[in-house]
Short mmCIF file of N, CA and C in Angstrom, two decimals:
data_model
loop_
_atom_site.label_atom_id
_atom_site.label_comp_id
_atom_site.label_asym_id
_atom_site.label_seq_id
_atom_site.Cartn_x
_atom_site.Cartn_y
_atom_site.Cartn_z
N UNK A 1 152.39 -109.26 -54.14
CA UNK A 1 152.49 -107.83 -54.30
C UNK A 1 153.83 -107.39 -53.70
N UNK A 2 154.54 -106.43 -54.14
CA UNK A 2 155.65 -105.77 -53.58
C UNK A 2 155.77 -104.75 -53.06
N UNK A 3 156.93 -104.40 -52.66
CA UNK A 3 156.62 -103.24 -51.68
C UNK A 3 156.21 -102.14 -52.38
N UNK A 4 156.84 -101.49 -53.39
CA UNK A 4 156.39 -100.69 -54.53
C UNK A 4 154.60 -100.89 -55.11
N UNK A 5 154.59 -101.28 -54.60
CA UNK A 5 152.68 -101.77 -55.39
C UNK A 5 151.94 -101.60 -54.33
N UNK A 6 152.73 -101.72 -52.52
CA UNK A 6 151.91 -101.46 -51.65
C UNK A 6 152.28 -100.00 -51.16
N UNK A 7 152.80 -99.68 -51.07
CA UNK A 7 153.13 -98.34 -50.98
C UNK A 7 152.77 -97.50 -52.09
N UNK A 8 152.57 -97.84 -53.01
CA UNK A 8 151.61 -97.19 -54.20
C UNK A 8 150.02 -97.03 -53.51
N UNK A 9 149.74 -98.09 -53.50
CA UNK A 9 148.46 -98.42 -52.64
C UNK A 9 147.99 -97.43 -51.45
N UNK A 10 148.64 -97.79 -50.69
CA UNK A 10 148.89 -96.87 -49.65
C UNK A 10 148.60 -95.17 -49.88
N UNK A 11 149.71 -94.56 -50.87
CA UNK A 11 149.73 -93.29 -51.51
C UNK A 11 148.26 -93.00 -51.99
N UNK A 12 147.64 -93.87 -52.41
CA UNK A 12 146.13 -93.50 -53.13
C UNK A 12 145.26 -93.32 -51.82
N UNK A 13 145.42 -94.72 -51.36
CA UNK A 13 144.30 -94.20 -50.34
C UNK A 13 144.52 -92.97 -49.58
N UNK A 14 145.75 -92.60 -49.12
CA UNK A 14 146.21 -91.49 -48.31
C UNK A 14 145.88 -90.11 -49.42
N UNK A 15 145.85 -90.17 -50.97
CA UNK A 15 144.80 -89.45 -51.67
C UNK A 15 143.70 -89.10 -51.71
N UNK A 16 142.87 -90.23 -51.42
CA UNK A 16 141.86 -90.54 -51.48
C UNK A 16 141.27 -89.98 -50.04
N UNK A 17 141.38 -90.35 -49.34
CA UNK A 17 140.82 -90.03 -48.14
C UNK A 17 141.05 -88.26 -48.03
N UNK A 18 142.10 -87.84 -48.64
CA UNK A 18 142.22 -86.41 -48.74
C UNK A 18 140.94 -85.41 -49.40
N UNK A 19 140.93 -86.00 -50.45
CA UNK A 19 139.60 -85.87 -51.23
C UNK A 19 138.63 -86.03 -50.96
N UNK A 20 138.15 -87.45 -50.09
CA UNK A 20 137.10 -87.71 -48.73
C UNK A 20 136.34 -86.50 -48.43
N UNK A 21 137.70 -85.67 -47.65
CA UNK A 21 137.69 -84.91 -46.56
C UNK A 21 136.92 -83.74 -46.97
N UNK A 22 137.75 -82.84 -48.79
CA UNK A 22 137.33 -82.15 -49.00
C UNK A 22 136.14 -82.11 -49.57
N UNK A 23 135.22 -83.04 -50.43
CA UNK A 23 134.28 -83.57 -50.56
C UNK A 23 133.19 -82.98 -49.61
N UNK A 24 133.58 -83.74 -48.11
CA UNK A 24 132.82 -83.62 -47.32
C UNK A 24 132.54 -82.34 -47.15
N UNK A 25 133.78 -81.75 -46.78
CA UNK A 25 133.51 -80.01 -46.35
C UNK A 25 132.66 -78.98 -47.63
N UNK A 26 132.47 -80.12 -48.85
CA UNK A 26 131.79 -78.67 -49.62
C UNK A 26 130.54 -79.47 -49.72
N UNK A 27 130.02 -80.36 -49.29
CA UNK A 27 129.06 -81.07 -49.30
C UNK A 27 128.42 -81.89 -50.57
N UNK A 28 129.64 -82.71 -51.22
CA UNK A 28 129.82 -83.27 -52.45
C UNK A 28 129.91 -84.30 -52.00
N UNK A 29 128.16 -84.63 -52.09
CA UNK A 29 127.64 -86.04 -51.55
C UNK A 29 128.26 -86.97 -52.80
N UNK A 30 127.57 -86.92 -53.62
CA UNK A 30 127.96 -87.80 -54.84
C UNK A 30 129.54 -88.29 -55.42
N UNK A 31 130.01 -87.42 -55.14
CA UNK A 31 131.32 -87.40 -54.80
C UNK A 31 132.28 -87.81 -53.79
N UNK A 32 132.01 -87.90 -53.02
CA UNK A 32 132.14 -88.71 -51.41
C UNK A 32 132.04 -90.07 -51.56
N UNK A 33 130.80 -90.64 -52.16
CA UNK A 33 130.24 -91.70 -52.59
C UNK A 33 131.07 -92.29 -53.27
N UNK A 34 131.61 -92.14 -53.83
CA UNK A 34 132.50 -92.65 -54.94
C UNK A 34 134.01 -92.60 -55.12
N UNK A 35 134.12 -91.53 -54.20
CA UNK A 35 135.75 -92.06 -53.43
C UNK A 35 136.18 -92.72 -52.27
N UNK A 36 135.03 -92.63 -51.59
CA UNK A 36 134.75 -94.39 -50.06
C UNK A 36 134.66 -95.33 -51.37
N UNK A 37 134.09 -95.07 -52.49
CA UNK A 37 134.04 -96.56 -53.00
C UNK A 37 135.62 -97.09 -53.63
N UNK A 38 135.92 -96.20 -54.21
CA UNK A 38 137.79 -96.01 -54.49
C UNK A 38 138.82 -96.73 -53.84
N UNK A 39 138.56 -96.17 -52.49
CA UNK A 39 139.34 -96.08 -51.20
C UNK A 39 139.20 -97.41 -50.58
N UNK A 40 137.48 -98.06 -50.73
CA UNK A 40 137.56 -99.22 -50.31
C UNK A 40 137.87 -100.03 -50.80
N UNK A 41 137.84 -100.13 -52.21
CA UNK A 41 138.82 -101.28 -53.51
C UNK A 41 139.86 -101.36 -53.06
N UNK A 42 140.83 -100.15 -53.02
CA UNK A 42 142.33 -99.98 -52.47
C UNK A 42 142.45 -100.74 -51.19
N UNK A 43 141.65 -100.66 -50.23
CA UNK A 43 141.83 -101.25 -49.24
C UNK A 43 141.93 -102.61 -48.91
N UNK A 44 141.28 -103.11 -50.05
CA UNK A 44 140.64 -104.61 -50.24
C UNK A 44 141.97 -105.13 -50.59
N UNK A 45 142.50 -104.63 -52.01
CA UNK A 45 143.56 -104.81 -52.38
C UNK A 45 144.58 -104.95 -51.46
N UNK A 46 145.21 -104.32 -50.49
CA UNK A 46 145.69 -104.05 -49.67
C UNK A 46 146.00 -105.77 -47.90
N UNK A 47 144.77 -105.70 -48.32
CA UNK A 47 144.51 -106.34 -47.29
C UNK A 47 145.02 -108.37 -47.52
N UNK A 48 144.27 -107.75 -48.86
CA UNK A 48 144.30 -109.35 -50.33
C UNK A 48 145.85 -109.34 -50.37
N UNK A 49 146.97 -108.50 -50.63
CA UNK A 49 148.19 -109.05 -51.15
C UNK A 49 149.44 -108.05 -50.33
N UNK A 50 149.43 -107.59 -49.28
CA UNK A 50 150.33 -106.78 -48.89
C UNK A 50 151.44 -107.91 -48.24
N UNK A 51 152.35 -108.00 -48.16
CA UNK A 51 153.34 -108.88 -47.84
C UNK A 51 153.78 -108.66 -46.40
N UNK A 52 154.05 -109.82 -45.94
CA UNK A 52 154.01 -109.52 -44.24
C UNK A 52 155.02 -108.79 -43.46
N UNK A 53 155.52 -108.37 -44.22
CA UNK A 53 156.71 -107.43 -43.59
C UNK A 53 157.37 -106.71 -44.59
N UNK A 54 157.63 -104.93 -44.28
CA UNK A 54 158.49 -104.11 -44.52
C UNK A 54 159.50 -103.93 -43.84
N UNK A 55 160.47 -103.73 -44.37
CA UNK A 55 161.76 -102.91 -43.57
C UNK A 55 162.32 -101.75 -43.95
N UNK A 56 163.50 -101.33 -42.88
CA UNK A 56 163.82 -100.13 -43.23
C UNK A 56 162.99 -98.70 -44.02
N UNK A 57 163.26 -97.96 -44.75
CA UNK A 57 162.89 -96.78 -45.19
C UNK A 57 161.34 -96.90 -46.01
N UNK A 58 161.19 -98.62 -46.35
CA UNK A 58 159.79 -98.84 -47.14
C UNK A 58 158.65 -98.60 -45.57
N UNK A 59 159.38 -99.62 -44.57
CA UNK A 59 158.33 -99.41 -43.50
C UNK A 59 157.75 -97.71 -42.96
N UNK A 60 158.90 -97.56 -42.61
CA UNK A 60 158.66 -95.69 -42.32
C UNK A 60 158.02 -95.03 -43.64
N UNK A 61 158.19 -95.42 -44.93
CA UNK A 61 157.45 -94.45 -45.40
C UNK A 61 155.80 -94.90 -45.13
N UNK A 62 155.92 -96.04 -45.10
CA UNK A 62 154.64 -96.76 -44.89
C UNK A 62 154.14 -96.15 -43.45
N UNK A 63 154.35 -96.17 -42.34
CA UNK A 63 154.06 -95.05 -41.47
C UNK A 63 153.35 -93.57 -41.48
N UNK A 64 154.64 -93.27 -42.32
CA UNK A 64 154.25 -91.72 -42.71
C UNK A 64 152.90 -91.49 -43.34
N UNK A 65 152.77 -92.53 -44.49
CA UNK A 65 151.22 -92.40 -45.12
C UNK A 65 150.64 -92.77 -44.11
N UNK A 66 150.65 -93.67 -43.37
CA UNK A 66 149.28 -93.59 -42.70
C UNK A 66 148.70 -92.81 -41.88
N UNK A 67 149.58 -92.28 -41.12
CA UNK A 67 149.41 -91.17 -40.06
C UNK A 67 149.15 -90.02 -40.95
N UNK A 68 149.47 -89.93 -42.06
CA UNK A 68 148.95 -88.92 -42.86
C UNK A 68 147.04 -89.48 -43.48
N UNK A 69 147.20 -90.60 -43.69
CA UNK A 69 145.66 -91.37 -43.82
C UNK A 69 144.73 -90.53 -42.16
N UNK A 70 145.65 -91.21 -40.90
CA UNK A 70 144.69 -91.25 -39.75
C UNK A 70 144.38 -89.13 -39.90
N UNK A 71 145.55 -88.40 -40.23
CA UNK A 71 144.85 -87.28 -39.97
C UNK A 71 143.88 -86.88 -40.85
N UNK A 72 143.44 -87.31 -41.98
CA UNK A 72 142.19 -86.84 -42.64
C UNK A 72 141.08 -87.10 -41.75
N UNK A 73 141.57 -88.39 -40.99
CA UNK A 73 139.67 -88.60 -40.84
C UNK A 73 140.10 -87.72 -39.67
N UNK A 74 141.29 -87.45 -38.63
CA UNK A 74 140.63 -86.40 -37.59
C UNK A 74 139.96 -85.13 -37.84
N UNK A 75 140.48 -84.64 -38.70
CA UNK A 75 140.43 -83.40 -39.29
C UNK A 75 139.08 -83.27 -40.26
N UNK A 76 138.44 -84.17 -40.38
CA UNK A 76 137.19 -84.45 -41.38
C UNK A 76 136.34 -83.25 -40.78
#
């Protein structure tokens, strides 16, 4: 996988978990359901082919999503 495919990756779940969030707040169980299921494919993926190192501007953006990932779930 390349950096472009993980940082794609990345971008969804950091979607995804957005959607999570709002889901949750309108109480769109069924819906919830099925973007943890989304989110956890992505993750799988993620885990299966991400390459062991970024640099420069790929790493930081890679940062940025996540800390944008970690604030959904604070904010849930």
């Amino acid at each position: 996988m390349n950096s472009t495919e993980v940082l794609s990756l990345y971008e969804s779940v950091s979607d995804l978990t957005g959607q999570m969030v709002a889901a949750a707040r309108s109480r769109d169980w069924e819906s919830l359901v099925e973007l943890e299921s989304s989110c956890a494919r992505r993750i799988e993926a993620l885990k299966a082919g991400e390459p062991p190192s970024l640099s420069g501007e790929t790493r930081d953006r890679k940062v940025r999503i996540i800390n944008t990932i970690l604030a959904h779930a604070i904010n849930k």
